[in-house]
Amino acid sequence: MVYNSVHKTQLSYKQQLALLKLRGVNGISFHVSSKNISKKKHEMQTKNLYKSLHQISSIGYYQLKSFLIPYQVKGKVNQYSNIDFKTLINRYYADKRLRQHILHAIEDIEVCLNTKIAHVLGEQCGAENFYNFNYWCQINSINPYLKDDNGNYGLYMSRDVVEREKQDLLDQIRPKLEKSRNPDLRRYLSSKTESDDDKVAIWMLMNELTLGQTITIFKLMWPTGRVKIANYFNCSVKTLISWLQCLNLIRNICCHNGNLSDLSLVTLPHIPQEFLNSSSSTIKKLNKKGVNTQLNGKILTSYWSYNKHGKKVQKYTNKLAIPVIIIISLMRTVNPKYNFGKLSNSIYNLVDETATIQYYGFKNKHALSLLFSKEEHSDDIRVRKRNNRAELKNELKYFNLEASSRPKKFRKSKNNNH
C-alpha cells in the first residue's frame, strides 16, 4: 500500500509504477498501442505491462524501493539513476537467494553452538540442574559481557542479579517449552508425575531456544565454560560473543525478509586478523602457478580516518563482507567440507556497475574467490589460534582471582543419562 506524500491518498499499482519511473527507474512503459505495429509487438507490450503490475502488486512498492539504495543520486532524496525495473526485480530475488544461503549456514552454526553449550552444562551440572543457576552461572564477580543499569558493560553478578537474570530467562523459556511440538520433549514431560516439576534436560532444552537466548546463556556462564566453547570455535570469548551477536542480527534480517545486500552495520564485530590489511612481515603463500593464495588482509575494503584525538586510524567496511567472513571463519570449524558455492554465486549475482564488489565491502573479485576457496589458510589460522590462546589465558587468570565465585561442583548421579 502506497500513499501520496502530499494528499495521503492510496496509489494504484499503475500509479506506483509511474512513481518509480518518475524517480528514475528505467524500463517501465505504459505505452500499449495497436496502431502501426505488429500484433506480436502489441502483445509483448501488453504482456510486459501486466507482468510489471503483477510484480509490484506481489512484492510491494516499499519492498522494491529498499533495493534502490546503491542507485540513489547523491544529494537528492528519492532520485535514482543507472537502474531499470528488470534489474531491480532481479536484485530483489538475488537478495532473497543470498538470505536463504546465509541462513542455511547460520542454522548449522546455531545447532553446533547449542550442542556445545548443552554438553558443557551437562557435564557441569547434570541433566536438570541448569535451573539452579548457582551450578553454572558466573557469581560474585564482574561479567564484562553484560550491561549494568547505566548501559555500561561490566555487570557485577551478585546473587540478586543472578536471580533476576534467572527469572528473565526462564520467563522466556517456559512458553516455548509449552508450545513445543518436539515429540521427544513431549514424551519427556509426559513421563513426569504430578509431584515432579516441569524441568527439562539441558540437551533437550537447548534445541528449543532462539539464538538470542542461547547467546544470553553463553554470556551468563562461568568463564571456564565460556572458554571451552570459544576454544572449539578457535577464537576468544570476546570475539565469539561479538560474532554471535552479529549473526543474530543477520538471522533476524533473513527471517523477516529484510534487505541484506545493502546492510550497513552500526556496531562492528571483531574482525579476524587474517582479513585485515597485513604488515610487510606477512609471508605470502604461493601455489604452483605462483599465485598468492594467502589471505594477507586483502579481503576487506578500508579507508583512513582521524579519531577524536586527531590520530590517523584505519577503518574497515561495515557492509555485507563482515558477516560473510564471520560465517566462513566459524564454518571452517563446524563443517570444514561445507560447500560455499551457492553463497558465493549469490554475492556475484548482486554485482553490477553501480553496486560494485567494493560496495559490498570486498577488496575485489579475486579477494572474494580467495575467501571462498577450500584451501585452509593455515599460517593465518595458526596466528589467530596463538593470539586467542593468550586472550583466553588472560581471561581465566583474571577470574581465578575470584575463588569464592566459582560455581558449585555437581556430583553426577547414575540417573543423569540421556
Tab-separated table of C-alpha atoms in Angstrom:
chain	number	residue	atom	x	y	z
A	1	MET	CA	0.000	0.000	0.000
A	2	VAL	CA	1.484	3.377	-1.061
A	3	TYR	CA	0.231	6.820	-0.201
A	4	ASN	CA	0.730	10.152	-1.930
A	5	SER	CA	3.100	12.105	0.351
A	6	VAL	CA	1.032	15.309	-0.026
A	7	HIS	CA	-2.598	14.191	-0.103
A	8	LYS	CA	-2.183	10.841	1.741
A	9	THR	CA	-4.249	9.057	-0.878
A	10	GLN	CA	-3.629	5.449	-1.768
A	11	LEU	CA	-1.954	4.905	-5.139
A	12	SER	CA	-2.994	2.199	-7.572
A	13	TYR	CA	-0.383	-0.304	-8.749
A	14	LYS	CA	-0.116	1.537	-12.060
A	15	GLN	CA	0.489	4.806	-10.176
A	16	GLN	CA	3.150	3.079	-8.063
A	17	LEU	CA	4.962	2.032	-11.235
A	18	ALA	CA	4.630	5.582	-12.531
A	19	LEU	CA	6.157	6.895	-9.286
A	20	LEU	CA	9.151	4.601	-9.659
A	21	LYS	CA	9.577	5.790	-13.246
A	22	LEU	CA	9.293	9.424	-12.136
A	23	ARG	CA	12.057	8.808	-9.591
A	24	GLY	CA	14.497	7.481	-12.162
A	25	VAL	CA	13.789	3.765	-12.602
A	26	ASN	CA	14.014	2.983	-16.313
A	27	GLY	CA	12.379	0.202	-18.301
A	28	ILE	CA	8.787	0.992	-17.262
A	29	SER	CA	6.476	1.637	-20.190
A	30	PHE	CA	2.730	2.305	-20.190
A	31	HIS	CA	2.574	2.725	-23.953
A	32	VAL	CA	0.400	-0.062	-25.363
A	33	SER	CA	-0.729	0.724	-28.894
A	34	SER	CA	-2.126	-1.378	-31.714
A	35	LYS	CA	-1.550	1.266	-34.379
A	36	ASN	CA	1.244	0.856	-36.921
A	37	ILE	CA	2.827	-2.073	-35.011
A	38	SER	CA	2.668	-5.798	-35.468
A	39	LYS	CA	0.314	-7.928	-33.460
A	40	LYS	CA	3.294	-9.697	-31.862
A	41	LYS	CA	4.836	-6.433	-30.653
A	42	HIS	CA	1.478	-5.263	-29.309
A	43	GLU	CA	1.090	-8.497	-27.356
A	44	MET	CA	4.621	-8.108	-25.972
A	45	GLN	CA	3.919	-4.541	-24.757
A	46	THR	CA	0.723	-5.697	-23.072
A	47	LYS	CA	2.449	-8.701	-21.526
A	48	ASN	CA	5.339	-6.574	-20.152
A	49	LEU	CA	2.940	-4.061	-18.583
A	50	TYR	CA	0.841	-6.768	-16.910
A	51	LYS	CA	4.000	-8.530	-15.744
A	52	SER	CA	5.291	-5.312	-14.136
A	53	LEU	CA	1.918	-4.698	-12.488
A	54	HIS	CA	1.865	-8.265	-11.158
A	55	GLN	CA	5.397	-7.957	-9.770
A	56	ILE	CA	4.794	-4.713	-7.896
A	57	SER	CA	1.439	-5.997	-6.608
A	58	SER	CA	3.108	-9.182	-5.308
A	59	ILE	CA	6.312	-7.723	-3.840
A	60	GLY	CA	5.194	-4.249	-2.834
A	61	TYR	CA	6.404	-0.747	-3.629
A	62	TYR	CA	8.427	-0.133	-0.472
A	63	GLN	CA	9.992	-3.593	-0.509
A	64	LEU	CA	11.300	-2.898	-4.016
A	65	LYS	CA	12.256	0.681	-3.173
A	66	SER	CA	14.529	-0.541	-0.368
A	67	PHE	CA	16.758	-2.192	-3.006
A	68	LEU	CA	17.365	1.130	-4.774
A	69	ILE	CA	19.803	2.318	-2.077
A	70	PRO	CA	23.063	1.998	-4.101
A	71	TYR	CA	21.466	3.798	-7.069
A	72	GLN	CA	20.358	6.919	-5.206
A	73	VAL	CA	21.562	10.183	-6.751
A	74	LYS	CA	23.921	11.858	-4.304
A	75	GLY	CA	22.322	14.793	-2.527
A	76	LYS	CA	18.829	14.081	-3.885
A	77	VAL	CA	16.100	12.303	-1.938
A	78	ASN	CA	14.101	9.637	-3.808
A	79	GLN	CA	16.014	10.150	-7.062
A	80	TYR	CA	17.813	7.213	-8.671
A	81	SER	CA	19.998	6.539	-11.719
A	82	ASN	CA	21.580	3.624	-13.636
A	83	ILE	CA	18.778	1.224	-12.731
A	84	ASP	CA	15.891	-0.285	-14.664
A	85	PHE	CA	12.848	-2.128	-13.371
A	86	LYS	CA	14.031	-5.550	-14.565
A	87	THR	CA	17.378	-5.127	-12.758
A	88	LEU	CA	15.516	-4.013	-9.636
A	89	ILE	CA	13.375	-7.154	-9.701
A	90	ASN	CA	16.445	-9.336	-10.319
A	91	ARG	CA	18.220	-7.657	-7.411
A	92	TYR	CA	15.283	-8.395	-5.106
A	93	TYR	CA	15.375	-12.101	-5.975
A	94	ALA	CA	19.194	-12.230	-5.812
A	95	ASP	CA	18.981	-10.858	-2.265
A	96	LYS	CA	16.333	-13.452	-1.445
A	97	ARG	CA	18.646	-16.255	-2.579
A	98	LEU	CA	21.507	-14.682	-0.614
A	99	ARG	CA	19.389	-14.652	2.552
A	100	GLN	CA	18.481	-18.310	2.061
A	101	HIS	CA	22.134	-19.390	1.734
A	102	ILE	CA	23.284	-17.185	4.623
A	103	LEU	CA	20.510	-18.553	6.837
A	104	HIS	CA	21.431	-22.125	5.886
A	105	ALA	CA	24.973	-21.608	7.208
A	106	ILE	CA	23.845	-19.706	10.337
A	107	GLU	CA	21.479	-22.549	11.228
A	108	ASP	CA	24.400	-25.001	11.148
A	109	ILE	CA	26.405	-22.694	13.431
A	110	GLU	CA	23.443	-22.267	15.784
A	111	VAL	CA	22.842	-26.031	16.066
A	112	CYS	CA	26.531	-26.630	16.764
A	113	LEU	CA	26.613	-23.865	19.392
A	114	ASN	CA	23.544	-25.318	21.154
A	115	THR	CA	25.127	-28.763	21.155
A	116	LYS	CA	28.409	-27.499	22.640
A	117	ILE	CA	26.663	-25.477	25.369
A	118	ALA	CA	24.406	-28.425	26.245
A	119	HIS	CA	27.448	-30.704	26.518
A	120	VAL	CA	29.428	-28.282	28.717
A	121	LEU	CA	26.467	-27.547	31.009
A	122	GLY	CA	25.508	-31.226	31.108
A	123	GLU	CA	28.996	-32.072	32.339
A	124	GLN	CA	28.948	-29.193	34.810
A	125	CYS	CA	25.523	-29.608	36.402
A	126	GLY	CA	23.818	-32.738	35.090
A	127	ALA	CA	20.519	-33.146	33.287
A	128	GLU	CA	18.096	-30.758	35.014
A	129	ASN	CA	20.259	-28.655	37.350
A	130	PHE	CA	20.515	-25.961	34.693
A	131	TYR	CA	17.549	-24.437	36.516
A	132	ASN	CA	19.817	-23.882	39.528
A	133	PHE	CA	21.978	-21.077	38.161
A	134	ASN	CA	24.480	-21.453	41.028
A	135	TYR	CA	25.803	-24.588	39.320
A	136	TRP	CA	26.899	-22.893	36.093
A	137	CYS	CA	26.412	-19.113	36.209
A	138	GLN	CA	29.144	-16.581	36.988
A	139	ILE	CA	28.589	-15.265	40.524
A	140	ASN	CA	30.163	-12.613	42.807
A	141	SER	CA	32.353	-11.103	40.101
A	142	ILE	CA	32.077	-8.646	37.223
A	143	ASN	CA	30.737	-10.046	33.967
A	144	PRO	CA	32.281	-7.940	31.171
A	145	TYR	CA	29.729	-9.114	28.600
A	146	LEU	CA	26.575	-7.875	30.348
A	147	LYS	CA	25.429	-4.279	30.774
A	148	ASP	CA	24.664	-2.649	34.122
A	149	ASP	CA	21.687	-0.366	34.831
A	150	ASN	CA	23.552	2.573	33.244
A	151	GLY	CA	24.064	0.704	29.969
A	152	ASN	CA	27.793	0.154	30.536
A	153	TYR	CA	29.473	-3.222	30.094
A	154	GLY	CA	30.655	-4.775	33.345
A	155	LEU	CA	27.770	-6.047	35.467
A	156	TYR	CA	28.557	-7.251	38.982
A	157	MET	CA	26.914	-10.655	39.314
A	158	SER	CA	25.575	-10.535	42.846
A	159	ARG	CA	23.121	-13.233	43.897
A	160	ASP	CA	20.247	-10.779	43.438
A	161	VAL	CA	21.396	-10.010	39.890
A	162	VAL	CA	21.754	-13.728	39.100
A	163	GLU	CA	18.241	-14.347	40.425
A	164	ARG	CA	16.887	-11.534	38.239
A	165	GLU	CA	18.656	-12.892	35.158
A	166	LYS	CA	17.316	-16.348	36.005
A	167	GLN	CA	13.720	-15.177	36.191
A	168	ASP	CA	14.009	-13.160	32.961
A	169	LEU	CA	15.439	-16.131	31.066
A	170	LEU	CA	13.071	-18.755	32.464
A	171	ASP	CA	10.063	-16.494	31.770
A	172	GLN	CA	11.112	-16.548	28.092
A	173	ILE	CA	11.824	-20.286	28.008
A	174	ARG	CA	8.699	-21.718	29.663
A	175	PRO	CA	6.180	-20.586	26.990
A	176	LYS	CA	8.411	-22.044	24.259
A	177	LEU	CA	8.528	-25.414	26.019
A	178	GLU	CA	4.752	-25.436	26.457
A	179	LYS	CA	4.188	-24.760	22.758
A	180	SER	CA	6.910	-27.102	21.511
A	181	ARG	CA	5.821	-29.940	19.241
A	182	ASN	CA	9.093	-31.851	19.627
A	183	PRO	CA	7.933	-35.480	20.208
A	184	ASP	CA	10.923	-36.342	22.430
A	185	LEU	CA	10.296	-33.288	24.595
A	186	ARG	CA	6.542	-34.014	24.841
A	187	ARG	CA	7.288	-37.621	25.813
A	188	TYR	CA	9.858	-36.478	28.390
A	189	LEU	CA	7.393	-34.088	30.030
A	190	SER	CA	4.515	-36.563	29.954
A	191	SER	CA	6.647	-39.147	31.785
A	192	LYS	CA	6.846	-36.877	34.825
A	193	THR	CA	4.398	-37.426	37.682
A	194	GLU	CA	2.249	-34.659	39.180
A	195	SER	CA	4.667	-34.338	42.073
A	196	ASP	CA	7.568	-33.694	39.673
A	197	ASP	CA	8.475	-30.224	38.486
A	198	ASP	CA	8.456	-29.110	34.841
A	199	LYS	CA	12.231	-29.119	34.428
A	200	VAL	CA	13.663	-30.311	31.128
A	201	ALA	CA	17.050	-31.928	30.470
A	202	ILE	CA	19.555	-29.378	29.194
A	203	TRP	CA	20.263	-31.320	25.982
A	204	MET	CA	16.568	-31.086	25.061
A	205	LEU	CA	16.135	-27.543	26.305
A	206	MET	CA	18.878	-26.008	24.156
A	207	ASN	CA	17.184	-27.077	20.915
A	208	GLU	CA	14.067	-25.055	21.813
A	209	LEU	CA	15.836	-21.715	22.321
A	210	THR	CA	16.264	-18.776	19.997
A	211	LEU	CA	19.790	-17.743	19.047
A	212	GLY	CA	19.406	-14.652	21.235
A	213	GLN	CA	18.540	-16.794	24.276
A	214	THR	CA	21.494	-19.075	23.567
A	215	ILE	CA	23.822	-16.061	23.473
A	216	THR	CA	22.406	-14.899	26.829
A	217	ILE	CA	23.190	-18.294	28.396
A	218	PHE	CA	26.705	-18.177	26.933
A	219	LYS	CA	27.288	-14.731	28.449
A	220	LEU	CA	25.998	-15.857	31.862
A	221	MET	CA	28.224	-18.950	32.008
A	222	TRP	CA	31.166	-19.250	34.327
A	223	PRO	CA	34.415	-18.238	32.471
A	224	THR	CA	35.795	-21.783	32.246
A	225	GLY	CA	32.647	-22.873	30.407
A	226	ARG	CA	32.798	-19.912	28.046
A	227	VAL	CA	36.461	-20.642	27.321
A	228	LYS	CA	35.748	-24.307	26.500
A	229	ILE	CA	33.211	-23.290	23.886
A	230	ALA	CA	35.329	-20.458	22.469
A	231	ASN	CA	38.268	-22.872	22.180
A	232	TYR	CA	36.176	-25.153	19.990
A	233	PHE	CA	35.469	-22.284	17.573
A	234	ASN	CA	39.164	-21.231	17.598
A	235	CYS	CA	38.500	-17.731	18.885
A	236	SER	CA	38.430	-15.766	22.137
A	237	VAL	CA	35.264	-15.396	24.220
A	238	LYS	CA	35.039	-11.696	23.395
A	239	THR	CA	35.370	-12.397	19.675
A	240	LEU	CA	32.839	-15.241	19.700
A	241	ILE	CA	30.232	-13.127	21.513
A	242	SER	CA	30.661	-10.254	19.045
A	243	TRP	CA	30.335	-12.707	16.124
A	244	LEU	CA	27.231	-14.379	17.545
A	245	GLN	CA	25.528	-11.050	18.193
A	246	CYS	CA	26.237	-10.015	14.608
A	247	LEU	CA	24.879	-13.318	13.268
A	248	ASN	CA	21.775	-12.950	15.432
A	249	LEU	CA	21.084	-9.622	13.703
A	250	ILE	CA	21.713	-11.164	10.276
A	251	ARG	CA	19.469	-14.113	11.123
A	252	ASN	CA	16.612	-11.764	12.030
A	253	ILE	CA	17.051	-9.870	8.750
A	254	CYS	CA	16.934	-13.161	6.824
A	255	CYS	CA	13.865	-14.445	8.679
A	256	HIS	CA	11.889	-11.215	8.307
A	257	ASN	CA	12.511	-10.553	4.593
A	258	GLY	CA	14.846	-7.642	5.211
A	259	ASN	CA	17.323	-6.162	2.750
A	260	LEU	CA	20.591	-7.989	3.474
A	261	SER	CA	22.614	-6.964	0.439
A	262	ASP	CA	22.593	-3.257	1.398
A	263	LEU	CA	23.483	-3.983	5.029
A	264	SER	CA	25.384	-1.296	6.968
A	265	LEU	CA	26.365	-2.431	10.456
A	266	VAL	CA	26.200	0.207	13.205
A	267	THR	CA	28.400	-1.801	15.593
A	268	LEU	CA	31.313	-3.678	14.037
A	269	PRO	CA	32.129	-7.121	15.463
A	270	HIS	CA	35.721	-8.215	15.955
A	271	ILE	CA	37.390	-8.850	12.593
A	272	PRO	CA	39.862	-11.783	12.383
A	273	GLN	CA	43.424	-10.554	11.886
A	274	GLU	CA	43.937	-12.546	8.679
A	275	PHE	CA	41.236	-10.481	6.945
A	276	LEU	CA	42.788	-7.123	7.873
A	277	ASN	CA	45.471	-5.332	5.890
A	278	SER	CA	48.668	-7.229	6.544
A	279	SER	CA	52.045	-5.876	7.559
A	280	SER	CA	55.182	-6.219	5.435
A	281	SER	CA	56.294	-9.094	7.655
A	282	THR	CA	53.416	-11.305	6.491
A	283	ILE	CA	54.720	-14.204	4.427
A	284	LYS	CA	52.879	-14.731	1.177
A	285	LYS	CA	51.937	-18.248	0.226
A	286	LEU	CA	52.186	-19.104	-3.469
A	287	ASN	CA	50.661	-22.042	-5.262
A	288	LYS	CA	52.324	-23.968	-8.101
A	289	LYS	CA	51.330	-21.266	-10.588
A	290	GLY	CA	52.922	-18.539	-8.477
A	291	VAL	CA	49.553	-17.017	-7.483
A	292	ASN	CA	49.184	-15.656	-3.968
A	293	THR	CA	46.810	-17.969	-2.062
A	294	GLN	CA	47.310	-16.404	1.360
A	295	LEU	CA	44.548	-14.075	2.579
A	296	ASN	CA	47.112	-11.411	3.523
A	297	GLY	CA	44.461	-8.972	4.689
A	298	LYS	CA	43.380	-8.183	1.129
A	299	ILE	CA	39.786	-9.211	1.616
A	300	LEU	CA	38.058	-6.136	3.059
A	301	THR	CA	37.837	-2.578	1.815
A	302	SER	CA	39.217	0.012	4.204
A	303	TYR	CA	39.852	3.751	4.487
A	304	TRP	CA	41.852	6.146	6.644
A	305	SER	CA	40.177	8.474	9.098
A	306	TYR	CA	41.001	10.600	12.133
A	307	ASN	CA	39.703	9.706	15.597
A	308	LYS	CA	38.607	12.206	18.263
A	309	HIS	CA	42.226	12.552	19.406
A	310	GLY	CA	43.349	13.573	15.922
A	311	LYS	CA	45.179	10.301	15.319
A	312	LYS	CA	45.051	8.743	11.876
A	313	VAL	CA	43.433	5.290	12.056
A	314	GLN	CA	42.466	2.678	9.519
A	315	LYS	CA	38.771	1.781	9.446
A	316	TYR	CA	37.153	-1.156	7.717
A	317	THR	CA	33.925	-1.737	5.886
A	318	ASN	CA	30.636	-2.253	7.731
A	319	LYS	CA	28.978	-3.914	4.755
A	320	LEU	CA	27.938	-7.453	3.785
A	321	ALA	CA	31.538	-8.721	3.758
A	322	ILE	CA	31.695	-8.648	7.582
A	323	PRO	CA	29.007	-11.290	8.335
A	324	VAL	CA	30.274	-13.342	5.381
A	325	ILE	CA	33.814	-13.655	6.802
A	326	ILE	CA	32.349	-14.459	10.243
A	327	ILE	CA	30.279	-17.282	8.761
A	328	ILE	CA	33.267	-18.638	6.854
A	329	SER	CA	35.507	-18.465	9.944
A	330	LEU	CA	33.001	-20.390	12.074
A	331	MET	CA	32.024	-22.884	9.371
A	332	ARG	CA	35.689	-23.876	8.927
A	333	THR	CA	35.292	-25.455	12.373
A	334	VAL	CA	31.634	-26.504	12.303
A	335	ASN	CA	31.820	-28.173	8.890
A	336	PRO	CA	35.203	-27.969	7.093
A	337	LYS	CA	33.672	-29.541	3.962
A	338	TYR	CA	30.805	-27.064	3.729
A	339	ASN	CA	30.100	-26.044	0.128
A	340	PHE	CA	30.072	-22.244	-0.189
A	341	GLY	CA	29.392	-22.363	-3.943
A	342	LYS	CA	25.766	-21.175	-3.780
A	343	LEU	CA	26.626	-18.444	-1.280
A	344	SER	CA	29.477	-17.083	-3.390
A	345	ASN	CA	27.327	-17.185	-6.548
A	346	SER	CA	24.540	-15.271	-4.817
A	347	ILE	CA	27.030	-12.497	-3.969
A	348	TYR	CA	28.397	-12.389	-7.535
A	349	ASN	CA	24.828	-12.064	-8.859
A	350	LEU	CA	24.375	-8.833	-6.888
A	351	VAL	CA	27.336	-7.108	-8.507
A	352	ASP	CA	26.861	-4.567	-11.320
A	353	GLU	CA	28.444	-1.297	-12.483
A	354	THR	CA	26.917	0.720	-9.639
A	355	ALA	CA	26.707	-1.852	-6.824
A	356	THR	CA	30.300	-2.998	-7.340
A	357	ILE	CA	32.102	-5.712	-5.411
A	358	GLN	CA	33.682	-2.922	-3.329
A	359	TYR	CA	30.205	-1.643	-2.419
A	360	TYR	CA	29.625	-4.924	-0.556
A	361	GLY	CA	32.914	-4.499	1.356
A	362	PHE	CA	35.191	-6.831	-0.614
A	363	LYS	CA	38.511	-5.595	-1.970
A	364	ASN	CA	37.951	-7.126	-5.412
A	365	LYS	CA	36.570	-10.234	-7.108
A	366	HIS	CA	39.839	-12.111	-6.654
A	367	ALA	CA	39.613	-11.487	-2.910
A	368	LEU	CA	36.106	-12.900	-2.890
A	369	SER	CA	37.111	-16.046	-4.791
A	370	LEU	CA	40.115	-16.458	-2.487
A	371	LEU	CA	37.868	-16.116	0.549
A	372	PHE	CA	35.619	-18.948	-0.623
A	373	SER	CA	38.472	-21.230	-1.695
A	374	LYS	CA	38.517	-24.615	0.021
A	375	GLU	CA	42.210	-24.320	0.895
A	376	GLU	CA	42.901	-23.885	4.591
A	377	HIS	CA	44.877	-20.709	5.228
A	378	SER	CA	46.961	-22.460	7.856
A	379	ASP	CA	49.514	-19.726	8.580
A	380	ASP	CA	46.865	-17.109	9.298
A	381	ILE	CA	44.728	-19.530	11.324
A	382	ARG	CA	47.774	-20.567	13.378
A	383	VAL	CA	48.463	-16.925	14.238
A	384	ARG	CA	44.808	-16.422	15.221
A	385	LYS	CA	44.861	-19.504	17.458
A	386	ARG	CA	48.026	-18.274	19.195
A	387	ASN	CA	46.510	-14.831	19.812
A	388	ASN	CA	43.269	-16.387	21.041
A	389	ARG	CA	45.091	-18.675	23.476
A	390	ALA	CA	46.739	-15.615	25.013
A	391	GLU	CA	43.372	-13.838	25.362
A	392	LEU	CA	41.712	-16.908	26.869
A	393	LYS	CA	44.578	-17.404	29.314
A	394	ASN	CA	44.354	-13.788	30.458
A	395	GLU	CA	40.603	-14.083	30.973
A	396	LEU	CA	40.934	-17.187	33.139
A	397	LYS	CA	43.810	-15.629	35.071
A	398	TYR	CA	41.624	-12.623	35.851
A	399	PHE	CA	38.630	-14.652	37.003
A	400	ASN	CA	40.699	-17.135	39.009
A	401	LEU	CA	41.338	-14.294	41.441
A	402	GLU	CA	37.696	-14.652	42.447
A	403	ALA	CA	37.965	-18.077	44.050
A	404	SER	CA	34.805	-17.598	46.082
A	405	SER	CA	32.738	-17.038	42.943
A	406	ARG	CA	33.404	-20.413	41.358
A	407	PRO	CA	30.257	-22.468	40.714
A	408	LYS	CA	29.458	-25.427	42.892
A	409	LYS	CA	30.618	-28.741	41.524
A	410	PHE	CA	27.795	-31.118	40.757
A	411	ARG	CA	28.305	-34.773	41.584
A	412	LYS	CA	26.894	-36.745	38.680
A	413	SER	CA	24.398	-39.424	39.551
A	414	LYS	CA	23.650	-42.609	37.672
A	415	ASN	CA	20.265	-41.146	36.664
A	416	ASN	CA	21.717	-38.376	34.533
A	417	ASN	CA	21.752	-40.368	31.348
A	418	HIS	CA	20.265	-39.309	28.014
